[in-house]
C-alpha positions as a Python dict, from the first residue, in 0.01 Angstrom:
ca = {
    (1, 'X'): (0, 0, 0),
    (2, 'X'): (316, -210, -4),
    (3, 'X'): (220, -412, -311),
    (4, 'X'): (498, -481, -560),
    (5, 'X'): (261, -412, -848),
    (6, 'X'): (228, -40, -901),
    (7, 'X'): (379, 254, -1079),
    (8, 'X'): (642, 524, -1069),
    (9, 'X'): (544, 891, -1074),
    (10, 'X'): (761, 1170, -1212),
    (11, 'X'): (666, 1534, -1155),
    (12, 'X'): (789, 1882, -1071),
    (13, 'X'): (638, 2213, -976),
    (14, 'X'): (809, 2551, -987),
    (15, 'X'): (661, 2787, -729),
    (16, 'X'): (770, 3010, -441),
    (17, 'X'): (838, 2804, -128),
    (18, 'X'): (885, 3025, 178),
    (19, 'X'): (969, 2739, 416),
    (20, 'X'): (1147, 2456, 230),
    (21, 'X'): (1230, 2272, 554),
    (22, 'X'): (864, 2255, 651),
    (23, 'X'): (763, 2134, 304),
    (24, 'X'): (1041, 1876, 317),
    (25, 'X'): (922, 1737, 652),
    (26, 'X'): (562, 1720, 528),
    (27, 'X'): (667, 1550, 205),
    (28, 'X'): (877, 1290, 389),
    (29, 'X'): (590, 1210, 628),
    (30, 'X'): (347, 1179, 337),
    (31, 'X'): (570, 939, 142),
    (32, 'X'): (640, 727, 448),
    (33, 'X'): (268, 707, 531),
    (34, 'X'): (194, 585, 178),
    (35, 'X'): (494, 348, 175),
    (36, 'X'): (646, 528, -122),
    (37, 'X'): (1013, 513, -212),
    (38, 'X'): (1211, 740, -442),
    (39, 'X'): (1370, 1084, -445),
    (40, 'X'): (1217, 1424, -374),
    (41, 'X'): (1407, 1753, -399),
    (42, 'X'): (1266, 2062, -228),
    (43, 'X'): (1396, 2418, -272),
    (44, 'X'): (1277, 2774, -242),
    (45, 'X'): (1197, 2750, -617),
    (46, 'X'): (968, 2446, -591),
    (47, 'X'): (964, 2066, -574),
    (48, 'X'): (1084, 1782, -797),
    (49, 'X'): (1005, 1419, -731),
    (50, 'X'): (1008, 1067, -863),
    (51, 'X'): (836, 818, -633),
    (52, 'X'): (722, 459, -661),
    (53, 'X'): (454, 255, -489),
    (54, 'X'): (125, 72, -534),
    (55, 'X'): (-133, 231, -762),
    (56, 'X'): (-353, 298, -459),
    (57, 'X'): (-65, 481, -292),
    (58, 'X'): (38, 684, -598),
    (59, 'X'): (-324, 780, -663),
    (60, 'X'): (-360, 906, -305),
    (61, 'X'): (-28, 1086, -335),
    (62, 'X'): (-147, 1278, -641),
    (63, 'X'): (-474, 1373, -469),
    (64, 'X'): (-293, 1504, -161),
    (65, 'X'): (-40, 1696, -372),
    (66, 'X'): (-317, 1862, -572),
    (67, 'X'): (-498, 1961, -253),
    (68, 'X'): (-186, 2119, -100),
    (69, 'X'): (-252, 2498, -92),
    (70, 'X'): (107, 2570, -200),
    (71, 'X'): (54, 2394, -535),
    (72, 'X'): (-308, 2496, -592),
    (73, 'X'): (-374, 2639, -940),
    (74, 'X'): (-12, 2555, -1038),
    (75, 'X'): (17, 2176, -1026),
    (76, 'X'): (-242, 1968, -1214),
    (77, 'X'): (-316, 1601, -1281),
    (78, 'X'): (-142, 1615, -1621),
    (79, 'X'): (185, 1721, -1456),
    (80, 'X'): (229, 1370, -1314),
    (81, 'X'): (396, 1129, -1555),
    (82, 'X'): (350, 761, -1473),
    (83, 'X'): (509, 433, -1582),
    (84, 'X'): (487, 71, -1472),
    (85, 'X'): (693, 1, -1161),
    (86, 'X'): (653, 35, -787),
    (87, 'X'): (834, 88, -458),
    (88, 'X'): (1085, -181, -556),
    (89, 'X'): (1227, 47, -827),
    (90, 'X'): (1414, 251, -562),
    (91, 'X'): (1638, 130, -279),
    (92, 'X'): (1484, 373, -29),
    (93, 'X'): (1318, 711, 22),
    (94, 'X'): (1529, 1027, 6),
    (95, 'X'): (1372, 1367, 68),
    (96, 'X'): (1591, 1674, 111),
    (97, 'X'): (1624, 2050, 80),
    (98, 'X'): (1852, 2180, -197),
    (99, 'X'): (1933, 2510, -364),
    (100, 'X'): (1788, 2392, -696),
    (101, 'X'): (1521, 2132, -770),
    (102, 'X'): (1724, 2029, -1072),
    (103, 'X'): (2104, 2058, -1029),
    (104, 'X'): (2220, 2294, -1306),
    (105, 'X'): (2476, 2460, -1079),
    (106, 'X'): (2356, 2818, -1128),
    (107, 'X'): (2175, 3024, -866),
    (108, 'X'): (1800, 3025, -949),
    (109, 'X'): (1800, 3399, -880),
    (110, 'X'): (2046, 3449, -1167),
    (111, 'X'): (1879, 3216, -1419),
    (112, 'X'): (1514, 3174, -1328),
    (113, 'X'): (1255, 2923, -1443),
    (114, 'X'): (1037, 3229, -1509),
    (115, 'X'): (1245, 3303, -1822),
    (116, 'X'): (1188, 2973, -2001),
    (117, 'X'): (1146, 2903, -2369),
    (118, 'X'): (807, 2862, -2535),
    (119, 'X'): (630, 2544, -2422),
    (120, 'X'): (505, 2313, -2695),
    (121, 'X'): (250, 2036, -2638),
    (122, 'X'): (348, 1687, -2760),
    (123, 'X'): (130, 1742, -3068),
    (124, 'X'): (292, 2079, -3146),
    (125, 'X'): (640, 1939, -3085),
    (126, 'X'): (565, 1641, -3311),
    (127, 'X'): (466, 1877, -3593),
    (128, 'X'): (778, 2087, -3539),
    (129, 'X'): (1006, 1782, -3552),
    (130, 'X'): (827, 1656, -3862),
    (131, 'X'): (882, 1991, -4033),
    (132, 'X'): (1245, 2006, -3914),
    (133, 'X'): (1326, 1659, -4053),
    (134, 'X'): (1156, 1742, -4381),
    (135, 'X'): (1352, 2066, -4423),
    (136, 'X'): (1677, 1907, -4306),
    (137, 'X'): (1648, 1636, -4569),
    (138, 'X'): (1642, 1914, -4828),
    (139, 'X'): (1929, 2104, -4665),
    (140, 'X'): (1706, 2397, -4570),
    (141, 'X'): (1676, 2376, -4192),
    (142, 'X'): (1754, 2668, -3960),
    (143, 'X'): (1656, 2461, -3656),
    (144, 'X'): (1849, 2260, -3395),
    (145, 'X'): (1670, 1973, -3222),
    (146, 'X'): (1857, 1972, -2889),
    (147, 'X'): (1865, 1684, -2641),
    (148, 'X'): (1970, 1838, -2308),
    (149, 'X'): (2011, 1508, -2123),
    (150, 'X'): (2334, 1325, -2036),
    (151, 'X'): (2523, 1119, -2294),
    (152, 'X'): (2427, 782, -2144),
    (153, 'X'): (2058, 878, -2169),
    (154, 'X'): (2061, 985, -2533),
    (155, 'X'): (2281, 688, -2619),
    (156, 'X'): (1994, 439, -2581),
    (157, 'X'): (1713, 661, -2710),
    (158, 'X'): (1663, 999, -2878),
    (159, 'X'): (1467, 1194, -3137),
    (160, 'X'): (1570, 1142, -3497),
    (161, 'X'): (1804, 1414, -3623),
    (162, 'X'): (1883, 1551, -3276),
    (163, 'X'): (2200, 1711, -3145),
    (164, 'X'): (2292, 1521, -2826),
    (165, 'X'): (2575, 1685, -2624),
    (166, 'X'): (2843, 1451, -2491),
    (167, 'X'): (2802, 1567, -2130),
    (168, 'X'): (2794, 1356, -1812),
    (169, 'X'): (2590, 1589, -1590),
    (170, 'X'): (2325, 1855, -1640),
    (171, 'X'): (2546, 2091, -1441),
    (172, 'X'): (2780, 2080, -1744),
    (173, 'X'): (2506, 2207, -1976),
    (174, 'X'): (2569, 2582, -1915),
    (175, 'X'): (2940, 2539, -1995),
    (176, 'X'): (2846, 2338, -2304),
    (177, 'X'): (2631, 2627, -2424),
    (178, 'X'): (2907, 2880, -2349),
    (179, 'X'): (3163, 2679, -2546),
    (180, 'X'): (2930, 2641, -2844),
    (181, 'X'): (2751, 2975, -2875),
    (182, 'X'): (2833, 3001, -3246),
    (183, 'X'): (2645, 2676, -3302),
    (184, 'X'): (2322, 2831, -3170),
    (185, 'X'): (2356, 3171, -3332),
    (186, 'X'): (2038, 3277, -3517),
    (187, 'X'): (1891, 2926, -3483),
    (188, 'X'): (1548, 2807, -3380),
    (189, 'X'): (1608, 2559, -3098),
    (190, 'X'): (1370, 2276, -3009),
    (191, 'X'): (1472, 2138, -2669),
    (192, 'X'): (1363, 1823, -2490),
    (193, 'X'): (1449, 1614, -2184),
    (194, 'X'): (1295, 1327, -1985),
    (195, 'X'): (1008, 1499, -1805),
    (196, 'X'): (1051, 1865, -1892),
    (197, 'X'): (1225, 1999, -1582),
    (198, 'X'): (1576, 2030, -1725),
    (199, 'X'): (1437, 2227, -2018),
    (200, 'X'): (1283, 2480, -1779),
    (201, 'X'): (1621, 2601, -1655),
    (202, 'X'): (1818, 2493, -1965),
    (203, 'X'): (1603, 2698, -2201),
    (204, 'X'): (1622, 2995, -1963),
    (205, 'X'): (2001, 2973, -1971),
    (206, 'X'): (2011, 2947, -2349),
    (207, 'X'): (1778, 3246, -2381),
    (208, 'X'): (1996, 3449, -2143),
    (209, 'X'): (2278, 3428, -2401),
    (210, 'X'): (2064, 3613, -2656),
    (211, 'X'): (2205, 3424, -2955),
    (212, 'X'): (1911, 3206, -3062),
    (213, 'X'): (1630, 3335, -3276),
    (214, 'X'): (1372, 3131, -3083),
    (215, 'X'): (1383, 2868, -2807),
    (216, 'X'): (1108, 2608, -2768),
    (217, 'X'): (1074, 2318, -2526),
    (218, 'X'): (869, 1998, -2510),
    (219, 'X'): (612, 2032, -2232),
    (220, 'X'): (607, 1719, -2018),
    (221, 'X'): (923, 1592, -2184),
    (222, 'X'): (971, 1261, -2363),
    (223, 'X'): (740, 1094, -2110),
    (224, 'X'): (436, 1288, -2229),
    (225, 'X'): (540, 1268, -2595),
    (226, 'X'): (555, 887, -2582),
    (227, 'X'): (208, 871, -2427),
    (228, 'X'): (68, 1025, -2743),
    (229, 'X'): (326, 914, -3001),
    (230, 'X'): (466, 576, -2889),
    (231, 'X'): (584, 511, -3244),
    (232, 'X'): (669, 871, -3333),
    (233, 'X'): (1003, 1041, -3396),
    (234, 'X'): (1158, 928, -3067),
    (235, 'X'): (1336, 599, -3120),
    (236, 'X'): (1485, 358, -2868),
    (237, 'X'): (1435, 346, -2492),
    (238, 'X'): (1380, 622, -2239),
    (239, 'X'): (1643, 627, -1964),
    (240, 'X'): (1505, 664, -1610),
    (241, 'X'): (1692, 731, -1286),
    (242, 'X'): (1588, 425, -1088),
    (243, 'X'): (1663, 54, -1078),
    (244, 'X'): (1478, -5, -1409),
    (245, 'X'): (1731, 215, -1597),
    (246, 'X'): (1502, 233, -1901),
    (247, 'X'): (1143, 204, -2017),
    (248, 'X'): (1039, 139, -2375),
    (249, 'X'): (762, 239, -2614),
    (250, 'X'): (896, 97, -2942),
    (251, 'X'): (1109, -199, -3046),
    (252, 'X'): (1404, -2, -3186),
    (253, 'X'): (1749, -68, -3039),
    (254, 'X'): (1986, 212, -3133),
    (255, 'X'): (2288, 134, -2912),
    (256, 'X'): (2537, -151, -2903),
    (257, 'X'): (2725, -380, -2667),
    (258, 'X'): (3043, -211, -2546),
    (259, 'X'): (3249, -523, -2626),
    (260, 'X'): (3116, -702, -2935),
    (261, 'X'): (2906, -433, -3102),
    (262, 'X'): (2583, -634, -3123),
    (263, 'X'): (2267, -425, -3081),
    (264, 'X'): (2201, -391, -2708),
    (265, 'X'): (2043, -127, -2484),
    (266, 'X'): (2007, -272, -2134),
    (267, 'X'): (2234, -100, -1885),
    (268, 'X'): (2407, -263, -1590),
    (269, 'X'): (2637, -115, -1329),
    (270, 'X'): (3007, -178, -1386),
    (271, 'X'): (3106, -496, -1202),
    (272, 'X'): (3403, -325, -1037),
    (273, 'X'): (3305, -281, -674),
    (274, 'X'): (3377, 91, -642),
    (275, 'X'): (3275, 207, -990),
    (276, 'X'): (2935, 365, -1056),
    (277, 'X'): (2957, 382, -1436),
    (278, 'X'): (2685, 222, -1645),
    (279, 'X'): (2783, -30, -1908),
    (280, 'X'): (2611, -188, -2209),
    (281, 'X'): (2727, -548, -2221),
    (282, 'X'): (2519, -820, -2389),
    (283, 'X'): (2445, -1163, -2231),
    (284, 'X'): (2708, -1333, -2448),
    (285, 'X'): (2982, -1096, -2332),
    (286, 'X'): (2858, -1114, -1972),
    (287, 'X'): (2898, -1492, -1987),
    (288, 'X'): (3260, -1436, -2096),
    (289, 'X'): (3320, -1224, -1786),
    (290, 'X'): (3314, -893, -1974),
    (291, 'X'): (3105, -701, -1722),
    (292, 'X'): (3301, -381, -1654),
    (293, 'X'): (3280, -39, -1815),
    (294, 'X'): (3641, -30, -1938),
    (295, 'X'): (3970, -226, -1936),
    (296, 'X'): (4091, -48, -1622),
    (297, 'X'): (3787, -170, -1429),
    (298, 'X'): (3790, -508, -1602),
    (299, 'X'): (4149, -586, -1505),
    (300, 'X'): (4136, -488, -1140),
    (301, 'X'): (3921, -357, -861),
    (302, 'X'): (3947, 18, -832),
    (303, 'X'): (4170, 129, -550),
    (304, 'X'): (4006, 341, -287),
    (305, 'X'): (4194, 599, -84),
    (306, 'X'): (4068, 731, 245),
    (307, 'X'): (4059, 1086, 366),
    (308, 'X'): (4133, 1176, 724),
    (309, 'X'): (3762, 1233, 775),
    (310, 'X'): (3694, 873, 680),
    (311, 'X'): (3532, 964, 349),
    (312, 'X'): (3639, 758, 51),
    (313, 'X'): (3727, 866, -298),
    (314, 'X'): (3685, 637, -594),
    (315, 'X'): (3959, 627, -850),
    (316, 'X'): (3852, 761, -1189),
    (317, 'X'): (3836, 486, -1448),
    (318, 'X'): (3937, 502, -1812),
    (319, 'X'): (3582, 596, -1923),
    (320, 'X'): (3583, 907, -1706),
    (321, 'X'): (3937, 1016, -1791),
    (322, 'X'): (3891, 1002, -2166),
    (323, 'X'): (3562, 1194, -2169),
    (324, 'X'): (3612, 1575, -2165),
    (325, 'X'): (3410, 1762, -1903),
    (326, 'X'): (3254, 1990, -2163),
    (327, 'X'): (3322, 1899, -2528),
    (328, 'X'): (3331, 2162, -2798),
    (329, 'X'): (3075, 2052, -3052),
    (330, 'X'): (3227, 1990, -3392),
    (331, 'X'): (2902, 1993, -3587),
    (332, 'X'): (2913, 2140, -3933),
    (333, 'X'): (2613, 2330, -4072),
    (334, 'X'): (2584, 2060, -4339),
    (335, 'X'): (2549, 1786, -4076),
    (336, 'X'): (2275, 1980, -3901),
    (337, 'X'): (2099, 2045, -4230),
    (338, 'X'): (2088, 1677, -4313),
    (339, 'X'): (1956, 1592, -3969),
    (340, 'X'): (2252, 1372, -3871),
}
């Protein structure tokens, strides 16, 4: 069970959970019994997890999850996305009860997963993207290919011709939509994210604004798409929220070292002790001591102030200060039409 060789599972299931605390306790006991690490979010609207362990353990985990009466006829084998890894990909196990299983910051009763966009299989999505790129090259597209992940995710990998919002958190996505409603007016929107869960609520929010002609989403997310189209229209690496930071399916490198500009897509944490920003810095620059996310962090350790309660606050670095919370998208129709 505790073998280093294994895999990481990513899954979610939207369903009515009458006793989240009970489900949380059961889930924690199950993961501990199987020696799994990772993160599991439980809410009245369902469950969302990413766990790592030996292949024996992850296989047993899937079997138990599928036999759980709460998920019967809702969750299926195909809903579990897997990648090479193991328990070592996470520092520990964290299982908790939250208001949302994906933090969009809006009450699930106001914007429900039941009002999602139209789900497209990887094959259907592939055909749609192919058609979109073909039309865009001729300046005839009425479609937006929307990446609803964070900027540091799309920076190292994305679909060709996509619109990737410059947002730091998914909870900023609703405000991004509100600030850019004109951009989506009368458009067909093809949405995608890592495993599909952010599109469930994100597409529901976009539909609630009643400005788009149609809203579609990639079922199973990039994970499932890459299983069938490893050399398709998605280029670069797929960012993951564990100690691996990224997994790859093709050899393309679409991002660059923050310091010298050479092609590079392997993230590291900023070397400043109290900073949690990710930085792209190549081996050559690392050897020169350039290991921080920005000059502020590079020149000094971030100062930490203490609250009376004993909690600490980290000083915002230059990267955070210069990035607007929710940017207004300056994308001209011509740029969208050419797929840039």
